[in-house]
Coordinates of C-alpha atoms in Angstrom, one line a residue:
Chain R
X1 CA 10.6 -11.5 7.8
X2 CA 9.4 -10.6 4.4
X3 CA 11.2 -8.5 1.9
X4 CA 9.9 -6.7 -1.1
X5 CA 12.7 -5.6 -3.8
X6 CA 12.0 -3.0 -6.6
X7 CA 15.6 -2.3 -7.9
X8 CA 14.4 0.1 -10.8
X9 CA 14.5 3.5 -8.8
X10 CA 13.4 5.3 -11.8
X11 CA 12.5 4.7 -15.3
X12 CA 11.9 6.9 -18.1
X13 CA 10.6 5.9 -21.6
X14 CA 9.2 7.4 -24.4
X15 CA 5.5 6.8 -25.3
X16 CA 4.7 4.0 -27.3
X17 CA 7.4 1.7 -25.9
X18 CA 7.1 -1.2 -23.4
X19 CA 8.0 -1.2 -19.8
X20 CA 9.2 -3.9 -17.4
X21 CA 8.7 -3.5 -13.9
X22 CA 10.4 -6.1 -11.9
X23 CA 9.8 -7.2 -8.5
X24 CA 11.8 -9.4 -6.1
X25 CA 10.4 -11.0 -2.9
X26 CA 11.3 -12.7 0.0
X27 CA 8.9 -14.7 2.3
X28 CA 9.2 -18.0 4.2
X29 CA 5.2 -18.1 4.1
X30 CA 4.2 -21.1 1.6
X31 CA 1.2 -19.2 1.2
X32 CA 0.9 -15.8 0.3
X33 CA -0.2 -12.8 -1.6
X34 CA 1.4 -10.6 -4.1
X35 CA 0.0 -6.9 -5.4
X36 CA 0.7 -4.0 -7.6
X37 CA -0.6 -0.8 -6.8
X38 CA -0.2 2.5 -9.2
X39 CA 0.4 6.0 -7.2
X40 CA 0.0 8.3 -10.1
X41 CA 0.8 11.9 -9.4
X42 CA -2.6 12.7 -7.5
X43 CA -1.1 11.0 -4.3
X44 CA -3.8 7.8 -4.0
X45 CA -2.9 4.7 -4.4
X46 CA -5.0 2.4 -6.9
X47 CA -4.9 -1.3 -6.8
X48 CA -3.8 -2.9 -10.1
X49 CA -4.2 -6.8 -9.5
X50 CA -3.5 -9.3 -6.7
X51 CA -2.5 -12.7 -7.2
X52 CA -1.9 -15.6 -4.6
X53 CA 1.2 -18.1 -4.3
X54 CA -1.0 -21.2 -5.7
X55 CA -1.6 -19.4 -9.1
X56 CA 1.2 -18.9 -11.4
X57 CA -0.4 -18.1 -14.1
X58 CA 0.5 -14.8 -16.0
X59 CA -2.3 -12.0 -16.5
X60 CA -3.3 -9.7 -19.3
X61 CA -5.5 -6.9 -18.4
X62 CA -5.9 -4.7 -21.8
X63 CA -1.9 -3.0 -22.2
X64 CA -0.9 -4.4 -18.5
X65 CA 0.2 -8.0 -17.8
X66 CA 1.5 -9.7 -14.9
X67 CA 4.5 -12.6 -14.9
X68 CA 5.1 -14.4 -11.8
X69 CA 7.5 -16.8 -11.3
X70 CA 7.3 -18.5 -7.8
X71 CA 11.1 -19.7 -9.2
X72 CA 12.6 -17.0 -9.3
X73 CA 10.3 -15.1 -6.1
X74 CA 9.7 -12.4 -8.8
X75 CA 6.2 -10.6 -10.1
X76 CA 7.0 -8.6 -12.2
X77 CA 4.6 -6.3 -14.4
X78 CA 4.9 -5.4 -18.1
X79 CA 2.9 -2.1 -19.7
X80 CA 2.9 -2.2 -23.6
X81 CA 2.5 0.5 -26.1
X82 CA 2.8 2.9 -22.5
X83 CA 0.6 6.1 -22.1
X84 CA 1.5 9.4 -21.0
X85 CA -1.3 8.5 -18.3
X86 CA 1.2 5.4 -17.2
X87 CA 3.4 8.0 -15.2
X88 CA 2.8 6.9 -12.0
X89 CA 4.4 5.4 -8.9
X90 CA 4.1 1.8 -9.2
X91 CA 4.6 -0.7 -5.6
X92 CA 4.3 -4.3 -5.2
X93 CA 3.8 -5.5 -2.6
X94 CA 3.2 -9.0 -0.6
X95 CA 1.4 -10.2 2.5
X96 CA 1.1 -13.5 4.4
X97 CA -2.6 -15.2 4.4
X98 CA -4.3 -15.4 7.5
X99 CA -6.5 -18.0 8.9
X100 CA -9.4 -16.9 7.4
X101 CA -7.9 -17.0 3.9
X102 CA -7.4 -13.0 3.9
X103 CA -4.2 -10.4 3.2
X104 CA -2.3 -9.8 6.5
X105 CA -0.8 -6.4 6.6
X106 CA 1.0 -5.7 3.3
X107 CA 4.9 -5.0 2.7
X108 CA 5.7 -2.7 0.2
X109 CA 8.8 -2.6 -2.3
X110 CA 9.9 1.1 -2.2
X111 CA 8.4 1.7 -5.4
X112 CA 9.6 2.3 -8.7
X113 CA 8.8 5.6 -11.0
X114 CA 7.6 5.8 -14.0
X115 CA 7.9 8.6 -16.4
X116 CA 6.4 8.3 -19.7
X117 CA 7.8 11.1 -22.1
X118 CA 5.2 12.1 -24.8
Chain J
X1 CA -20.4 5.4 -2.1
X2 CA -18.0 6.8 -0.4
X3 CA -15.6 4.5 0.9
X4 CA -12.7 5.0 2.9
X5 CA -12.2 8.6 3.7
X6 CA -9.4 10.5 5.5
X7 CA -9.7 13.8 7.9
X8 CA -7.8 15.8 8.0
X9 CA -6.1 15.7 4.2
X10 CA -3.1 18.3 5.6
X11 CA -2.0 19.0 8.6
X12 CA 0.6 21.3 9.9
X13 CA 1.7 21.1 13.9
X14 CA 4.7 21.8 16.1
X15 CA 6.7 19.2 18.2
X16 CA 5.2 17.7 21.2
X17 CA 1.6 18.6 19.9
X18 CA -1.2 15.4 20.3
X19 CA -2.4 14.8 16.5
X20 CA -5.0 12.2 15.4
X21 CA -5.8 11.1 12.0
X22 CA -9.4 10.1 10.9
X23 CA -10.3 7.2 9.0
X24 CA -13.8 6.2 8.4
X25 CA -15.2 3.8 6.0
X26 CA -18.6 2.7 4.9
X27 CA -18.5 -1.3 3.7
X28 CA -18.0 -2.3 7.5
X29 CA -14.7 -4.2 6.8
X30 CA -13.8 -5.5 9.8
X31 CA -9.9 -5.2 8.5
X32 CA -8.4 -1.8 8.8
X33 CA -4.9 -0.7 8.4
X34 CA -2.6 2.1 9.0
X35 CA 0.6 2.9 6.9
X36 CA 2.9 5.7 6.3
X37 CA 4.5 6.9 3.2
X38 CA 8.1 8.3 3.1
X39 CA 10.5 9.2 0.3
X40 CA 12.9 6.3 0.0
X41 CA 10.6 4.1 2.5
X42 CA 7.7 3.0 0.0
X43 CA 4.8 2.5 2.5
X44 CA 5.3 0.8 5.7
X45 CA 2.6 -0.4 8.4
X46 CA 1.7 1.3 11.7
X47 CA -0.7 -0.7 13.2
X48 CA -3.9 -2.7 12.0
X49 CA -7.2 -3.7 13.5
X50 CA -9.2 -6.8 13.1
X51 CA -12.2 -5.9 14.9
X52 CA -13.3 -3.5 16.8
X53 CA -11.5 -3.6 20.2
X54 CA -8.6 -5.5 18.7
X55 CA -6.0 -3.8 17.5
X56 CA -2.1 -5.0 16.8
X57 CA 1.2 -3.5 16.1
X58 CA 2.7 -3.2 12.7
X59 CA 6.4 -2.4 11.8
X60 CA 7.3 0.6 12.9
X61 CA 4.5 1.5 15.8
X62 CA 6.7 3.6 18.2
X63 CA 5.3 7.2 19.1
X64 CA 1.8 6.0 17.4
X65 CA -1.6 5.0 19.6
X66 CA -4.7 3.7 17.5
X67 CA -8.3 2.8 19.1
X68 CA -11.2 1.0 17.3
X69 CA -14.9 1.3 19.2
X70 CA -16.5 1.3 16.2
X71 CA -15.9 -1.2 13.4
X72 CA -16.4 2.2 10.8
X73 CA -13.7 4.1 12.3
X74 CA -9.9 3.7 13.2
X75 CA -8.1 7.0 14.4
X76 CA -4.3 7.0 14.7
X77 CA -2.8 9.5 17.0
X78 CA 0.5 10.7 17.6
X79 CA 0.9 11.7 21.1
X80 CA 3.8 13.9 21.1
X81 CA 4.6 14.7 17.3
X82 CA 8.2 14.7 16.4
X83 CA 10.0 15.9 13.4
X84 CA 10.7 12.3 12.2
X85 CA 6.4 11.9 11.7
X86 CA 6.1 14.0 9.1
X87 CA 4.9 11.8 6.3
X88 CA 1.8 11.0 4.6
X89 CA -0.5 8.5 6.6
X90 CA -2.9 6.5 4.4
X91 CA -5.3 4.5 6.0
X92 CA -6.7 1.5 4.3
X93 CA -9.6 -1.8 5.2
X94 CA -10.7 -5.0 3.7
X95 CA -13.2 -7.2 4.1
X96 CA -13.1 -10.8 5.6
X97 CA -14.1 -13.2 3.1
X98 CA -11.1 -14.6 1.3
X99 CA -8.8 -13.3 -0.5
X100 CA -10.1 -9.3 -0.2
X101 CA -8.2 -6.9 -1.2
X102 CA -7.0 -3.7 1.0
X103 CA -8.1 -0.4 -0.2
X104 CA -6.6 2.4 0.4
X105 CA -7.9 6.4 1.7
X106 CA -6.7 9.3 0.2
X107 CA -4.0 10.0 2.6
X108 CA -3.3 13.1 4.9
X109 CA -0.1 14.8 4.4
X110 CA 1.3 15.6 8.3
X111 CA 4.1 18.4 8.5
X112 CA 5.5 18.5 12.3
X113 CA 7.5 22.0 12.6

């Protein structure tokens, strides 16, 4: 069974500062996919980024980045200099690979909310 | 382009009432997915589709029926709502070649009286 742990209920910062979300998994898939989607305050959920189990390489998308550690089975993601626009719902979220190289249903971390403070 | 839309966005209906939840989407993924959303739950899968015709249970199926004739759309009803359905559903699809990514409707928010 797979597991998806995001132990930081709630965090609030002040604007300007960086933010570590973590995120914990458990799979006994060699393969697989992890995500992180955003659920800002609208209700939809955006994808962030996606990133299989052969690449451990760490992403930087403008203020966001990405650090997984196959290791320590954790992905965790990193906002610097955070926005008032940040405060959001963030998931992860993980999913086996199928046959034809696609995302099998995905299993979702209960989420972790962020609250910038202007 | 519009995607992967959801009908109705709200719904209010009493216990033991048949509901069903639209999805629709216009990139003909062959994927679709349904998940709910509760406080405390994060989001956790209903049932999915990999074609039309071919549908499969997800985590937490019970009370839930889904049908796929057409590749576009993927309707979940609840047969006889209970109090323990009210949630928001959000429907999602992806694509078959590689590593595609879901993508997720806007949700309906379902409140069973």
């Amino acid at each position: 069974a797979q597991k998806v742990t995001q132990a930081q209920t709630e965090i609030s910062v002040v604007e300007k500062e960086d933010v570590t979300l973590d995120c914990v998994y458990e799979t006994r898939d060699t393969t697989y996919y992890l995500f992180w989607y955003k659920q800002p305050p609208s209700g939809e959920l955006v994808f962030l980024i996606r990133r299989n189990s052969f690449d451990e390489q760490n992403e930087i998308s403008g203020r966001y980045s990405w650090n997984f550690q196959k290791s320590t089975s954790s992905f965790n993601f990193t906002i610097t200099a955070s926005q008032v626009v940040d405060s959001a719902v963030y998931f992860c979220a993980l999913s086996a690979i199928d046959s034809g190289g696609g995302a099998d249903g995905l299993t979702f971390g209960k989420g972790t909310h962020l609250i910038i403070q202007p | 382009d519009a995607g992967i839309t959801q009908s109705p966005r709200y719904k209010i209906t009493e216990t033991g009432r048949q509901v069903t939840l639209m999805c629709h989407q216009t990139w003909s993924h062959s994927y679709m997915f349904w998940y709910r959303q509760d406080l405390g739950h994060g989001l956790r899968l209903i049932y999915y589709s990999a074609a039309a015709d071919i549908t499969d249970k997800g985590e937490v199926p019970d009370g839930y029926v889904v049908s796929r004739s057409k590749t576009e759309n993927f309707p979940l009803t609840l047969e006889s709502a209970t109090r323990s359905q009210t949630s928001v559903y959000f429907c999602a699809s992806r694509g078959t070649s590689g590593p595609e990514t879901q993508y997720f409707g806007p949700g309906t928010r379902l409140l069973v009286l």
